[in-house]
Amino acid sequence: MTPVSAANQLIAADVKLGRDVVIYSFVNLYGCDIGDGTKIGTFVEIQKGAKIGAYCKISSHTFICEGVTIEAEVFVGHGVTFINDRVPRATGAGGVLQTESDWTCQRTLIKRGATIGSGATVLGGIIIGENAVVGAGSVVTKDVPANAVVAGNPARILTKAKDCSL
């Protein structure tokens, strides 16, 4: 299962873990797929239906909700938040708490080799292209092209090059 068997992990029976996955303490995983060689930091939650590719690094305090697919070799910094509902509400008609049938999950795709800086927020329905870089603290409100570097609120393209090495 994992080479690091840390205390206080909540890993549901329906989680699909690849080989050599490392999971640290205070992690909550349920109904998700985690690829080979991925590292998941402390205080991370990954919800049902989320898919994490091989050799990713998911840093501490990150929230990955239902509908998020992260391809291989992606870096997700500390405290990154993914959102899957652009119009969240607690209650529906008549003041009754909403259920899963009261909203539509927006899908998000993070393509191979992308980097998402610490503290970024990624809205639902977004595609972040291959090898793109999202600056720390950015709010991603629209798709990010492959190889682009974006930053800000809302995130805007700063540069686009074949190699986004910083």
PDB file of C-alpha atoms in Angstrom:
ATOM      1  CA  MET A   1       0.000   0.000   0.000  1.00  0.00           C
ATOM      2  CA  THR A   2       2.318   2.796   1.162  1.00  0.00           C
ATOM      3  CA  PRO A   3       5.940   2.700   2.224  1.00  0.00           C
ATOM      4  CA  VAL A   4       5.174   5.366   4.831  1.00  0.00           C
ATOM      5  CA  SER A   5       2.545   4.134   7.247  1.00  0.00           C
ATOM      6  CA  ALA A   6       1.764   7.313   9.134  1.00  0.00           C
ATOM      7  CA  ALA A   7      -0.562   7.774  12.057  1.00  0.00           C
ATOM      8  CA  ASN A   8      -3.987   9.320  11.614  1.00  0.00           C
ATOM      9  CA  GLN A   9      -4.600   8.399   8.002  1.00  0.00           C
ATOM     10  CA  LEU A  10      -8.185   7.868   6.906  1.00  0.00           C
ATOM     11  CA  ILE A  11      -8.013   5.872   3.695  1.00  0.00           C
ATOM     12  CA  ALA A  12     -11.341   4.362   2.656  1.00  0.00           C
ATOM     13  CA  ALA A  13     -11.506   0.830   1.297  1.00  0.00           C
ATOM     14  CA  ASP A  14     -12.610   2.149  -2.125  1.00  0.00           C
ATOM     15  CA  VAL A  15      -9.371   4.113  -2.713  1.00  0.00           C
ATOM     16  CA  LYS A  16      -7.211   2.736  -5.540  1.00  0.00           C
ATOM     17  CA  LEU A  17      -3.537   3.180  -4.666  1.00  0.00           C
ATOM     18  CA  GLY A  18      -0.741   2.581  -7.144  1.00  0.00           C
ATOM     19  CA  ARG A  19       2.657   1.169  -6.253  1.00  0.00           C
ATOM     20  CA  ASP A  20       5.066   3.070  -3.998  1.00  0.00           C
ATOM     21  CA  VAL A  21       2.580   5.768  -3.006  1.00  0.00           C
ATOM     22  CA  VAL A  22       3.706   7.765   0.038  1.00  0.00           C
ATOM     23  CA  ILE A  23       0.980   9.157   2.295  1.00  0.00           C
ATOM     24  CA  TYR A  24       1.749  11.238   5.378  1.00  0.00           C
ATOM     25  CA  SER A  25      -0.310  11.836   8.542  1.00  0.00           C
ATOM     26  CA  PHE A  26      -3.739  13.462   8.822  1.00  0.00           C
ATOM     27  CA  VAL A  27      -4.827  12.581   5.293  1.00  0.00           C
ATOM     28  CA  ASN A  28      -8.410  11.813   4.244  1.00  0.00           C
ATOM     29  CA  LEU A  29      -8.849   9.828   1.026  1.00  0.00           C
ATOM     30  CA  TYR A  30     -12.091   8.286  -0.228  1.00  0.00           C
ATOM     31  CA  GLY A  31     -13.284   6.993  -3.587  1.00  0.00           C
ATOM     32  CA  CYS A  32     -10.237   8.344  -5.446  1.00  0.00           C
ATOM     33  CA  ASP A  33      -7.450   6.892  -7.611  1.00  0.00           C
ATOM     34  CA  ILE A  34      -3.798   7.624  -6.807  1.00  0.00           C
ATOM     35  CA  GLY A  35      -1.096   6.740  -9.353  1.00  0.00           C
ATOM     36  CA  ASP A  36       2.254   5.014  -8.830  1.00  0.00           C
ATOM     37  CA  GLY A  37       5.000   6.872  -6.992  1.00  0.00           C
ATOM     38  CA  THR A  38       2.831   9.802  -5.916  1.00  0.00           C
ATOM     39  CA  LYS A  39       3.493  11.603  -2.622  1.00  0.00           C
ATOM     40  CA  ILE A  40       0.608  13.046  -0.604  1.00  0.00           C
ATOM     41  CA  GLY A  41       1.502  15.492   2.155  1.00  0.00           C
ATOM     42  CA  THR A  42       0.001  16.068   5.575  1.00  0.00           C
ATOM     43  CA  PHE A  43      -3.524  17.507   5.944  1.00  0.00           C
ATOM     44  CA  VAL A  44      -4.638  16.636   2.399  1.00  0.00           C
ATOM     45  CA  GLU A  45      -8.166  15.601   1.449  1.00  0.00           C
ATOM     46  CA  ILE A  46      -8.897  13.897  -1.858  1.00  0.00           C
ATOM     47  CA  GLN A  47     -12.569  13.207  -2.518  1.00  0.00           C
ATOM     48  CA  LYS A  48     -14.429  10.513  -4.424  1.00  0.00           C
ATOM     49  CA  GLY A  49     -14.083  10.555  -8.174  1.00  0.00           C
ATOM     50  CA  ALA A  50     -10.791  12.489  -8.114  1.00  0.00           C
ATOM     51  CA  LYS A  51      -7.910  10.967 -10.065  1.00  0.00           C
ATOM     52  CA  ILE A  52      -4.242  11.648  -9.390  1.00  0.00           C
ATOM     53  CA  GLY A  53      -1.685  10.412 -11.937  1.00  0.00           C
ATOM     54  CA  ALA A  54       1.682   8.776 -11.410  1.00  0.00           C
ATOM     55  CA  TYR A  55       4.647  10.586  -9.869  1.00  0.00           C
ATOM     56  CA  CYS A  56       2.728  13.609  -8.643  1.00  0.00           C
ATOM     57  CA  LYS A  57       3.534  15.595  -5.535  1.00  0.00           C
ATOM     58  CA  ILE A  58       0.525  16.859  -3.585  1.00  0.00           C
ATOM     59  CA  SER A  59       1.794  19.207  -0.863  1.00  0.00           C
ATOM     60  CA  SER A  60       0.273  19.679   2.592  1.00  0.00           C
ATOM     61  CA  HIS A  61      -3.053  21.379   3.328  1.00  0.00           C
ATOM     62  CA  THR A  62      -4.403  20.800  -0.190  1.00  0.00           C
ATOM     63  CA  PHE A  63      -8.047  20.049  -1.028  1.00  0.00           C
ATOM     64  CA  ILE A  64      -8.827  18.060  -4.183  1.00  0.00           C
ATOM     65  CA  CYS A  65     -12.557  17.667  -4.709  1.00  0.00           C
ATOM     66  CA  GLU A  66     -14.734  15.404  -6.782  1.00  0.00           C
ATOM     67  CA  GLY A  67     -14.364  16.015 -10.516  1.00  0.00           C
ATOM     68  CA  VAL A  68     -10.641  16.839 -10.497  1.00  0.00           C
ATOM     69  CA  THR A  69      -8.273  14.833 -12.697  1.00  0.00           C
ATOM     70  CA  ILE A  70      -4.557  15.436 -12.288  1.00  0.00           C
ATOM     71  CA  GLU A  71      -2.374  13.773 -14.895  1.00  0.00           C
ATOM     72  CA  ALA A  72       1.159  12.411 -14.309  1.00  0.00           C
ATOM     73  CA  GLU A  73       4.131  14.384 -12.969  1.00  0.00           C
ATOM     74  CA  VAL A  74       2.119  17.333 -11.640  1.00  0.00           C
ATOM     75  CA  PHE A  75       3.287  19.410  -8.672  1.00  0.00           C
ATOM     76  CA  VAL A  76       0.570  20.844  -6.417  1.00  0.00           C
ATOM     77  CA  GLY A  77       1.895  23.294  -3.821  1.00  0.00           C
ATOM     78  CA  HIS A  78       0.823  23.809  -0.220  1.00  0.00           C
ATOM     79  CA  GLY A  79      -2.728  24.888   0.490  1.00  0.00           C
ATOM     80  CA  VAL A  80      -4.083  24.602  -3.053  1.00  0.00           C
ATOM     81  CA  THR A  81      -7.885  24.499  -3.284  1.00  0.00           C
ATOM     82  CA  PHE A  82      -9.916  23.067  -6.139  1.00  0.00           C
ATOM     83  CA  ILE A  83     -13.571  24.070  -6.516  1.00  0.00           C
ATOM     84  CA  ASN A  84     -16.210  22.042  -8.364  1.00  0.00           C
ATOM     85  CA  ASP A  85     -19.318  24.234  -7.990  1.00  0.00           C
ATOM     86  CA  ARG A  86     -19.390  27.846  -9.222  1.00  0.00           C
ATOM     87  CA  VAL A  87     -22.722  28.611  -7.507  1.00  0.00           C
ATOM     88  CA  PRO A  88     -22.594  26.815  -4.154  1.00  0.00           C
ATOM     89  CA  ARG A  89     -25.617  26.955  -1.912  1.00  0.00           C
ATOM     90  CA  ALA A  90     -26.291  25.362   1.447  1.00  0.00           C
ATOM     91  CA  THR A  91     -30.019  24.962   0.894  1.00  0.00           C
ATOM     92  CA  GLY A  92     -32.435  24.563  -1.964  1.00  0.00           C
ATOM     93  CA  ALA A  93     -36.073  25.530  -2.294  1.00  0.00           C
ATOM     94  CA  GLY A  94     -37.855  25.517   1.034  1.00  0.00           C
ATOM     95  CA  GLY A  95     -34.674  25.872   3.085  1.00  0.00           C
ATOM     96  CA  VAL A  96     -33.770  22.165   2.971  1.00  0.00           C
ATOM     97  CA  LEU A  97     -30.074  21.284   2.870  1.00  0.00           C
ATOM     98  CA  GLN A  98     -28.893  20.487  -0.636  1.00  0.00           C
ATOM     99  CA  THR A  99     -27.879  16.975  -1.621  1.00  0.00           C
ATOM    100  CA  GLU A 100     -25.718  15.716  -4.485  1.00  0.00           C
ATOM    101  CA  SER A 101     -28.773  15.712  -6.751  1.00  0.00           C
ATOM    102  CA  ASP A 102     -29.155  19.511  -6.326  1.00  0.00           C
ATOM    103  CA  TRP A 103     -26.001  20.522  -8.200  1.00  0.00           C
ATOM    104  CA  THR A 104     -23.757  19.568 -11.122  1.00  0.00           C
ATOM    105  CA  CYS A 105     -20.103  18.766 -10.534  1.00  0.00           C
ATOM    106  CA  GLN A 106     -17.786  20.798 -12.757  1.00  0.00           C
ATOM    107  CA  ARG A 107     -14.835  18.798 -14.062  1.00  0.00           C
ATOM    108  CA  THR A 108     -11.272  20.124 -13.869  1.00  0.00           C
ATOM    109  CA  LEU A 109      -8.256  18.725 -15.726  1.00  0.00           C
ATOM    110  CA  ILE A 110      -4.630  19.399 -14.822  1.00  0.00           C
ATOM    111  CA  LYS A 111      -2.426  18.107 -17.625  1.00  0.00           C
ATOM    112  CA  ARG A 112       0.911  16.321 -17.409  1.00  0.00           C
ATOM    113  CA  GLY A 113       3.851  18.207 -15.947  1.00  0.00           C
ATOM    114  CA  ALA A 114       1.906  21.258 -14.742  1.00  0.00           C
ATOM    115  CA  THR A 115       2.884  23.124 -11.573  1.00  0.00           C
ATOM    116  CA  ILE A 116       0.375  24.819  -9.276  1.00  0.00           C
ATOM    117  CA  GLY A 117       1.926  27.171  -6.721  1.00  0.00           C
ATOM    118  CA  SER A 118       1.052  27.310  -3.044  1.00  0.00           C
ATOM    119  CA  GLY A 119      -2.198  28.965  -2.066  1.00  0.00           C
ATOM    120  CA  ALA A 120      -3.684  28.879  -5.564  1.00  0.00           C
ATOM    121  CA  THR A 121      -7.419  28.404  -6.089  1.00  0.00           C
ATOM    122  CA  VAL A 122      -8.621  26.616  -9.209  1.00  0.00           C
ATOM    123  CA  LEU A 123     -12.281  27.080 -10.140  1.00  0.00           C
ATOM    124  CA  GLY A 124     -14.309  24.213 -11.586  1.00  0.00           C
ATOM    125  CA  GLY A 125     -14.477  23.514 -15.295  1.00  0.00           C
ATOM    126  CA  ILE A 126     -10.850  24.562 -15.889  1.00  0.00           C
ATOM    127  CA  ILE A 127      -8.120  22.905 -17.975  1.00  0.00           C
ATOM    128  CA  ILE A 128      -4.522  23.686 -17.052  1.00  0.00           C
ATOM    129  CA  GLY A 129      -2.301  22.681 -19.977  1.00  0.00           C
ATOM    130  CA  GLU A 130       0.820  20.541 -20.085  1.00  0.00           C
ATOM    131  CA  ASN A 131       3.848  22.033 -18.333  1.00  0.00           C
ATOM    132  CA  ALA A 132       1.938  25.198 -17.414  1.00  0.00           C
ATOM    133  CA  VAL A 133       2.883  27.040 -14.231  1.00  0.00           C
ATOM    134  CA  VAL A 134       0.323  28.685 -11.941  1.00  0.00           C
ATOM    135  CA  GLY A 135       1.917  31.230  -9.601  1.00  0.00           C
ATOM    136  CA  ALA A 136       1.452  31.080  -5.842  1.00  0.00           C
ATOM    137  CA  GLY A 137      -1.761  32.660  -4.616  1.00  0.00           C
ATOM    138  CA  SER A 138      -3.321  32.826  -8.072  1.00  0.00           C
ATOM    139  CA  VAL A 139      -7.040  32.411  -8.710  1.00  0.00           C
ATOM    140  CA  VAL A 140      -7.506  30.435 -11.912  1.00  0.00           C
ATOM    141  CA  THR A 141     -10.829  31.428 -13.495  1.00  0.00           C
ATOM    142  CA  LYS A 142     -10.239  30.258 -17.086  1.00  0.00           C
ATOM    143  CA  ASP A 143      -8.218  27.683 -18.982  1.00  0.00           C
ATOM    144  CA  VAL A 144      -4.428  27.947 -18.949  1.00  0.00           C
ATOM    145  CA  PRO A 145      -2.636  27.033 -22.219  1.00  0.00           C
ATOM    146  CA  ALA A 146       0.183  24.505 -22.328  1.00  0.00           C
ATOM    147  CA  ASN A 147       3.576  25.946 -21.344  1.00  0.00           C
ATOM    148  CA  ALA A 148       2.098  29.210 -20.065  1.00  0.00           C
ATOM    149  CA  VAL A 149       3.068  30.899 -16.820  1.00  0.00           C
ATOM    150  CA  VAL A 150       0.086  32.585 -15.154  1.00  0.00           C
ATOM    151  CA  ALA A 151      -0.291  34.561 -11.948  1.00  0.00           C
ATOM    152  CA  GLY A 152      -2.641  36.946 -10.198  1.00  0.00           C
ATOM    153  CA  ASN A 153      -6.309  37.300  -9.312  1.00  0.00           C
ATOM    154  CA  PRO A 154      -7.653  36.490 -11.773  1.00  0.00           C
ATOM    155  CA  ALA A 155      -4.663  34.601 -13.162  1.00  0.00           C
ATOM    156  CA  ARG A 156      -3.291  36.106 -16.376  1.00  0.00           C
ATOM    157  CA  ILE A 157      -0.626  34.886 -18.773  1.00  0.00           C
ATOM    158  CA  LEU A 158       2.809  36.307 -17.969  1.00  0.00           C
ATOM    159  CA  THR A 159       4.756  34.315 -20.526  1.00  0.00           C
ATOM    160  CA  LYS A 160       4.456  31.331 -22.802  1.00  0.00           C
ATOM    161  CA  ALA A 161       7.484  29.299 -23.777  1.00  0.00           C
ATOM    162  CA  LYS A 162       8.448  25.757 -24.709  1.00  0.00           C
ATOM    163  CA  ASP A 163      10.197  25.315 -21.367  1.00  0.00           C
ATOM    164  CA  CYS A 164       8.671  26.996 -18.321  1.00  0.00           C
ATOM    165  CA  SER A 165      11.633  26.256 -16.077  1.00  0.00           C
ATOM    166  CA  LEU A 166      11.897  29.095 -13.609  1.00  0.00           C
TER     167      LEU A 166
END
